[in-house]
Amino acid sequence: MVLRDIGHDGSLAAPDPTSSWVIPLKLLDRARFLADLRLAHFTDVRWDQLLGSATVDYRSMMGDHPVVSTNTMSSSRNNLEPDSLYLIDREHGPHLLRPFLIGRPCPRCRNWSIFHVDQVPRSGAVLKSLDHSHTLPDAAVGASLSAVGLL
């Protein structure tokens, strides 16, 4: 990308179609909406049947500090999973990221990490950490991948 590709308002101008930057710039431009969403790790979900409301404790996954404070929100949905990653949209609606992204402690370094599916051999899936590339075999993720139509 060269300076002429960036407009005065920060938008990307149409790059030279022969440039090797065309596909990465398109991907970046189309993923721009993700900056408006919050990534949250739901640590606890308590459903109150009488009130028809869930109380959710979550950690906002932003910044690079390993200690993240816990926040609380309420939701009218009764299908929220504790210990799962969600995207929170502008209307505060949660969207489950499992099996695409999975948060859990890494067995190799013991740090809490976010994993994505890296390989799917016959024995199950192999997850790979986004931040330090450690891998983790997980036989149970295969069923989740099948449920969302990826296997």
mmCIF file of C-alpha atoms in Angstrom, residues 5-68:
data_model
loop_
_atom_site.group_PDB
_atom_site.id
_atom_site.type_symbol
_atom_site.label_atom_id
_atom_site.label_comp_id
_atom_site.label_asym_id
_atom_site.label_seq_id
_atom_site.Cartn_x
_atom_site.Cartn_y
_atom_site.Cartn_z
ATOM 1 C CA ASP A 5 -4.121 4.582 -1.797
ATOM 2 C CA ILE A 6 -5.411 6.275 1.378
ATOM 3 C CA GLY A 7 -7.972 9.051 0.987
ATOM 4 C CA HIS A 8 -8.088 12.213 3.115
ATOM 5 C CA ASP A 9 -10.879 10.666 5.206
ATOM 6 C CA GLY A 10 -8.870 7.501 5.910
ATOM 7 C CA SER A 11 -10.738 5.383 3.357
ATOM 8 C CA LEU A 12 -8.875 3.168 0.942
ATOM 9 C CA ALA A 13 -8.801 4.309 -2.678
ATOM 10 C CA ALA A 14 -8.996 1.721 -5.436
ATOM 11 C CA PRO A 15 -5.469 0.296 -5.675
ATOM 12 C CA ASP A 16 -3.712 -0.664 -8.870
ATOM 13 C CA PRO A 17 -5.354 -3.993 -9.907
ATOM 14 C CA THR A 18 -1.926 -5.454 -10.667
ATOM 15 C CA SER A 19 -0.715 -4.729 -7.141
ATOM 16 C CA SER A 20 -0.124 -7.612 -4.739
ATOM 17 C CA TRP A 21 -2.019 -5.558 -2.125
ATOM 18 C CA VAL A 22 -5.434 -5.857 -3.849
ATOM 19 C CA ILE A 23 -6.705 -8.953 -2.024
ATOM 20 C CA PRO A 24 -5.366 -8.024 1.454
ATOM 21 C CA LEU A 25 -6.817 -4.508 1.113
ATOM 22 C CA LYS A 26 -10.215 -5.890 0.075
ATOM 23 C CA LEU A 27 -10.165 -8.257 3.033
ATOM 24 C CA LEU A 28 -9.221 -5.442 5.401
ATOM 25 C CA ASP A 29 -11.923 -3.166 4.012
ATOM 26 C CA ARG A 30 -14.618 -5.851 4.267
ATOM 27 C CA ALA A 31 -13.625 -6.745 7.839
ATOM 28 C CA ARG A 32 -13.715 -3.124 9.009
ATOM 29 C CA PHE A 33 -17.105 -3.666 10.725
ATOM 30 C CA LEU A 34 -15.417 -5.998 13.240
ATOM 31 C CA ALA A 35 -13.816 -2.979 14.917
ATOM 32 C CA ASP A 36 -17.285 -1.950 16.147
ATOM 33 C CA LEU A 37 -17.911 -5.289 17.865
ATOM 34 C CA ARG A 38 -16.655 -6.403 21.276
ATOM 35 C CA LEU A 39 -15.072 -9.781 21.895
ATOM 36 C CA ALA A 40 -16.236 -11.181 25.228
ATOM 37 C CA HIS A 41 -15.474 -14.302 27.231
ATOM 38 C CA PHE A 42 -18.658 -15.292 29.090
ATOM 39 C CA THR A 43 -17.449 -16.586 32.447
ATOM 40 C CA ASP A 44 -20.833 -17.252 34.082
ATOM 41 C CA VAL A 45 -24.449 -17.372 32.912
ATOM 42 C CA ARG A 46 -27.372 -17.542 35.349
ATOM 43 C CA TRP A 47 -30.877 -17.977 33.928
ATOM 44 C CA ASP A 48 -33.895 -16.811 35.948
ATOM 45 C CA GLN A 49 -36.915 -18.694 34.633
ATOM 46 C CA LEU A 50 -39.414 -16.462 36.463
ATOM 47 C CA LEU A 51 -37.990 -13.237 35.091
ATOM 48 C CA GLY A 52 -37.133 -14.726 31.683
ATOM 49 C CA SER A 53 -33.717 -13.142 31.856
ATOM 50 C CA ALA A 54 -30.102 -14.261 32.031
ATOM 51 C CA THR A 55 -27.407 -12.500 34.037
ATOM 52 C CA VAL A 56 -24.077 -12.843 32.284
ATOM 53 C CA ASP A 57 -20.644 -12.209 33.772
ATOM 54 C CA TYR A 58 -18.079 -11.608 31.039
ATOM 55 C CA ARG A 59 -14.577 -10.335 30.393
ATOM 56 C CA SER A 60 -14.054 -7.908 27.512
ATOM 57 C CA MET A 61 -11.122 -9.209 25.501
ATOM 58 C CA MET A 62 -9.439 -5.981 24.483
ATOM 59 C CA GLY A 63 -5.959 -4.661 24.936
ATOM 60 C CA ASP A 64 -2.908 -6.712 25.803
ATOM 61 C CA HIS A 65 -3.067 -6.858 29.599
ATOM 62 C CA PRO A 66 -3.567 -10.394 30.972
ATOM 63 C CA VAL A 67 -5.740 -9.211 33.895
ATOM 64 C CA VAL A 68 -9.217 -8.272 32.659
#
